Short mmCIF file of C-alpha atoms and ligand atoms in Angstrom, two decimals:
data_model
loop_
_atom_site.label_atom_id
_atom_site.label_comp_id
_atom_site.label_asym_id
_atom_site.label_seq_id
_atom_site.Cartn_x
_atom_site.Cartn_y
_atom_site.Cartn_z
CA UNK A 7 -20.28 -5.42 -23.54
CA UNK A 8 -19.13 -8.14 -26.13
CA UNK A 9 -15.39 -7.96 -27.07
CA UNK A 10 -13.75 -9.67 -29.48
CA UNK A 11 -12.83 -13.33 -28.54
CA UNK A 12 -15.17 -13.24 -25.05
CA UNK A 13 -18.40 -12.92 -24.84
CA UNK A 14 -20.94 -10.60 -23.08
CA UNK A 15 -20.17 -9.96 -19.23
CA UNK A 16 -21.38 -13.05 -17.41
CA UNK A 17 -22.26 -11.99 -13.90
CA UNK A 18 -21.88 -15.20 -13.25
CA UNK A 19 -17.66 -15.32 -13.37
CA UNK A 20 -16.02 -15.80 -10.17
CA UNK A 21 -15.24 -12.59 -9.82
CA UNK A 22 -18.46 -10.73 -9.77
CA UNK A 23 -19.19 -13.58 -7.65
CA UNK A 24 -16.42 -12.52 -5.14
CA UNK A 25 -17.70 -8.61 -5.36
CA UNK A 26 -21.16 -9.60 -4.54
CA UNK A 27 -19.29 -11.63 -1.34
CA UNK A 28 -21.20 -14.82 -2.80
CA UNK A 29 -17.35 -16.18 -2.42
CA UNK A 30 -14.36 -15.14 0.17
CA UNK A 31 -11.15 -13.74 -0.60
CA UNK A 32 -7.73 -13.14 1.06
CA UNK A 33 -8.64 -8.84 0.65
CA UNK A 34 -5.83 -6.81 0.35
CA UNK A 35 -7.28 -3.12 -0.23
CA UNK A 36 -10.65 -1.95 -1.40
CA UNK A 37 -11.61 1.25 -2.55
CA UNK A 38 -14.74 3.04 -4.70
CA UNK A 39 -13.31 1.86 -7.78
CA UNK A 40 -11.10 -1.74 -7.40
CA UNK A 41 -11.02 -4.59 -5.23
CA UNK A 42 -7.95 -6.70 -4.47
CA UNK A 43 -7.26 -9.63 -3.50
CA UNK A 44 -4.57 -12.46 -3.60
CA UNK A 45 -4.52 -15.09 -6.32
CA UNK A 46 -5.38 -18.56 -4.79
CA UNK A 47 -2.71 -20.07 -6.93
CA UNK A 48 -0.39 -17.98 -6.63
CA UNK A 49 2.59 -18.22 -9.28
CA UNK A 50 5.42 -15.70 -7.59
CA UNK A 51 5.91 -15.17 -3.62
CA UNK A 52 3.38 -12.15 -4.00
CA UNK A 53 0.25 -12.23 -6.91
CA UNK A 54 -2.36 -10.26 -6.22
CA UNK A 55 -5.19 -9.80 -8.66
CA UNK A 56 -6.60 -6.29 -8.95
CA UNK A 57 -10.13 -6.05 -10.19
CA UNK A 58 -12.41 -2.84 -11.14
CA UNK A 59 -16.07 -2.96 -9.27
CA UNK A 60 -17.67 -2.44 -12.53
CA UNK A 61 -18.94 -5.39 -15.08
CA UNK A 62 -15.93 -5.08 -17.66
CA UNK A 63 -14.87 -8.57 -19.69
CA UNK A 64 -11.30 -7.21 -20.62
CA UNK A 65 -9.00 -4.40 -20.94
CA UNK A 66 -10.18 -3.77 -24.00
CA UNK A 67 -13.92 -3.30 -22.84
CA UNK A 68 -12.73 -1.18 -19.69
CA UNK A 69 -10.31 0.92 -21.32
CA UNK A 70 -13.08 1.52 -24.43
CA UNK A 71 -16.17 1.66 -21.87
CA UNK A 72 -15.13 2.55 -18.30
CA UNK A 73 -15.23 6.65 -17.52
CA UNK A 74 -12.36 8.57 -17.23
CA UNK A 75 -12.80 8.43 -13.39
CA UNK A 76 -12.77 4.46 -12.99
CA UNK A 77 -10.46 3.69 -15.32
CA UNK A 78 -8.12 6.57 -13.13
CA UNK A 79 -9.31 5.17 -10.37
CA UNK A 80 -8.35 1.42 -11.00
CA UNK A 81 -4.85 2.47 -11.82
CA UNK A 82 -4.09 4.52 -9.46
CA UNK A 83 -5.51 1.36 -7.03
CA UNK A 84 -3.12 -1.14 -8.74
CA UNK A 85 -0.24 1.48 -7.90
CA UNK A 86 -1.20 2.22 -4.20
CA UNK A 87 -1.89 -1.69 -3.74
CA UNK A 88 1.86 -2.47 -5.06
CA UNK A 89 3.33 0.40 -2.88
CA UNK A 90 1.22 -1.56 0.20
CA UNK A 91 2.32 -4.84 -1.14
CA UNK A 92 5.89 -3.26 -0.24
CA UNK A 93 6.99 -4.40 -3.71
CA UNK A 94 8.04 -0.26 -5.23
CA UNK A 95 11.78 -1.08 -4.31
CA UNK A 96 12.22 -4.63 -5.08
CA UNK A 97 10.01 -4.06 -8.22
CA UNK A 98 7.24 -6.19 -9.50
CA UNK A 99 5.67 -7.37 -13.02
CA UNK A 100 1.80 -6.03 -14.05
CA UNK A 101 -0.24 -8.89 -15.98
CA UNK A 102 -3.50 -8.63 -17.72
CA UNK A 103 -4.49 -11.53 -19.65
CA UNK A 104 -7.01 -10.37 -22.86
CA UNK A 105 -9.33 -13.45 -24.64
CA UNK A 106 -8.10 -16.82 -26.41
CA UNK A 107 -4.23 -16.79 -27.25
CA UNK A 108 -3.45 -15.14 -23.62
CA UNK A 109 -5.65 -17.95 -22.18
CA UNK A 110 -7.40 -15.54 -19.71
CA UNK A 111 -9.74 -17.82 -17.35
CA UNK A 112 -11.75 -14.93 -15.53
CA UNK A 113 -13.84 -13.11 -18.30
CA UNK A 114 -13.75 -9.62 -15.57
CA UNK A 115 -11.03 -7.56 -16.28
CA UNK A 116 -8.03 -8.04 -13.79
CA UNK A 117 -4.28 -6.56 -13.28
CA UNK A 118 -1.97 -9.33 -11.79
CA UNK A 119 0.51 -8.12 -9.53
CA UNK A 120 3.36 -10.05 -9.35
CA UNK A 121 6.93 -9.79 -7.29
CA UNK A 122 8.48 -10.88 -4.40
CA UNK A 123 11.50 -12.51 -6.31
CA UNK A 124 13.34 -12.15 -9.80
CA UNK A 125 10.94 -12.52 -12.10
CA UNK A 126 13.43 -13.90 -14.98
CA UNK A 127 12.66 -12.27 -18.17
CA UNK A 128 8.92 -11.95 -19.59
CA UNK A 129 7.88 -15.06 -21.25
CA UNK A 130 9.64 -18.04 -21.19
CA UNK A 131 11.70 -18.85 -24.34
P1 5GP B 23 -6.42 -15.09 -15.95
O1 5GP B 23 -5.87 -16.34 -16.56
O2 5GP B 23 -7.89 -14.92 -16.24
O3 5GP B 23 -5.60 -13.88 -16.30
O4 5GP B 23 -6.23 -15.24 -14.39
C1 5GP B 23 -7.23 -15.69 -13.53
C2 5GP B 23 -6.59 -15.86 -12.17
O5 5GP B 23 -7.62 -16.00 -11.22
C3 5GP B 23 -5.71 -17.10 -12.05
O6 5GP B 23 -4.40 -16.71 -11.69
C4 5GP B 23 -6.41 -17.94 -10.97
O7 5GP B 23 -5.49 -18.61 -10.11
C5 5GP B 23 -7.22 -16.91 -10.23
N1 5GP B 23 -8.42 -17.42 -9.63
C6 5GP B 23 -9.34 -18.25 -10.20
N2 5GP B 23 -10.34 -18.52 -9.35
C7 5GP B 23 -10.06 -17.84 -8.21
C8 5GP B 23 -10.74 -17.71 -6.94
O8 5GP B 23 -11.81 -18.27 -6.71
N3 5GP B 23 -10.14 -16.93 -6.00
C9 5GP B 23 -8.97 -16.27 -6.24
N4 5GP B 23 -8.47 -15.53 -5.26
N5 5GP B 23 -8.31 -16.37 -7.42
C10 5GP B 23 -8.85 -17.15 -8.38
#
């Protein structure tokens, strides 16, 4: 599904690539509808990406053209993989990244989960 500012899905992107098991992951959960996994460059103590199983670009393509029972499905994963993560208490910072000025690099949709210290305040000034 094209989406304003990225292409078509490109089954090509690393991350399809890392569903298919083409390329391994540090897994930290995996359900019907998500897969997670930790970032390899990670940029907190704890960043885990989350990632739906189904060909989405963006949050704007899953959240116009996912069902009702992935895109329930996926959230409900990110929320279960934070409470696993250990991070509920602490607290943690959600990031999705959506085309050109938020610089995403992975055109399939992904939920950063990010904690494991003060995270300061959202962006830097
Ligand atoms: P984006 O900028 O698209 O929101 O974030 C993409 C993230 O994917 C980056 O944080 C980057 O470090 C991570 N990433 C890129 N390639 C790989 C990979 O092959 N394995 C893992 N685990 N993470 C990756």
């Amino acid at each position: 599904m094209a989406v304003s500012g990225l292409g078509p899905y490109d089954d090509t992107n690393i991350f399809a690539r890392i569903l298919r098991g083409e390329i391994p992951c540090r897994k930290v959960a995996e359900d019907a509808f998500s897969l997670a996994f930790h970032d390899i460059a990670p940029q907190a103590p704890v960043h885990v990406l989350v990632i739906p199983k189904g060909a989405y670009v963006s949050l704007s393509d899953f959240s116009a053209n996912a069902s009702d029972a992935e895109i329930a499905g996926f959230f409900r994963a990110v929320g279960a993989v934070a409470k696993l993560l250990a991070l509920e208490s602490p607290g943690y910072r959600l990031i999705t990244n959506m085309g050109p000025d938020s610089n995403q690099e992975v055109p399939h949709f992904h939920v950063h989960i990010m904690g494991g210290r003060n995270l300061g305040r959202m962006l830097p000034a």
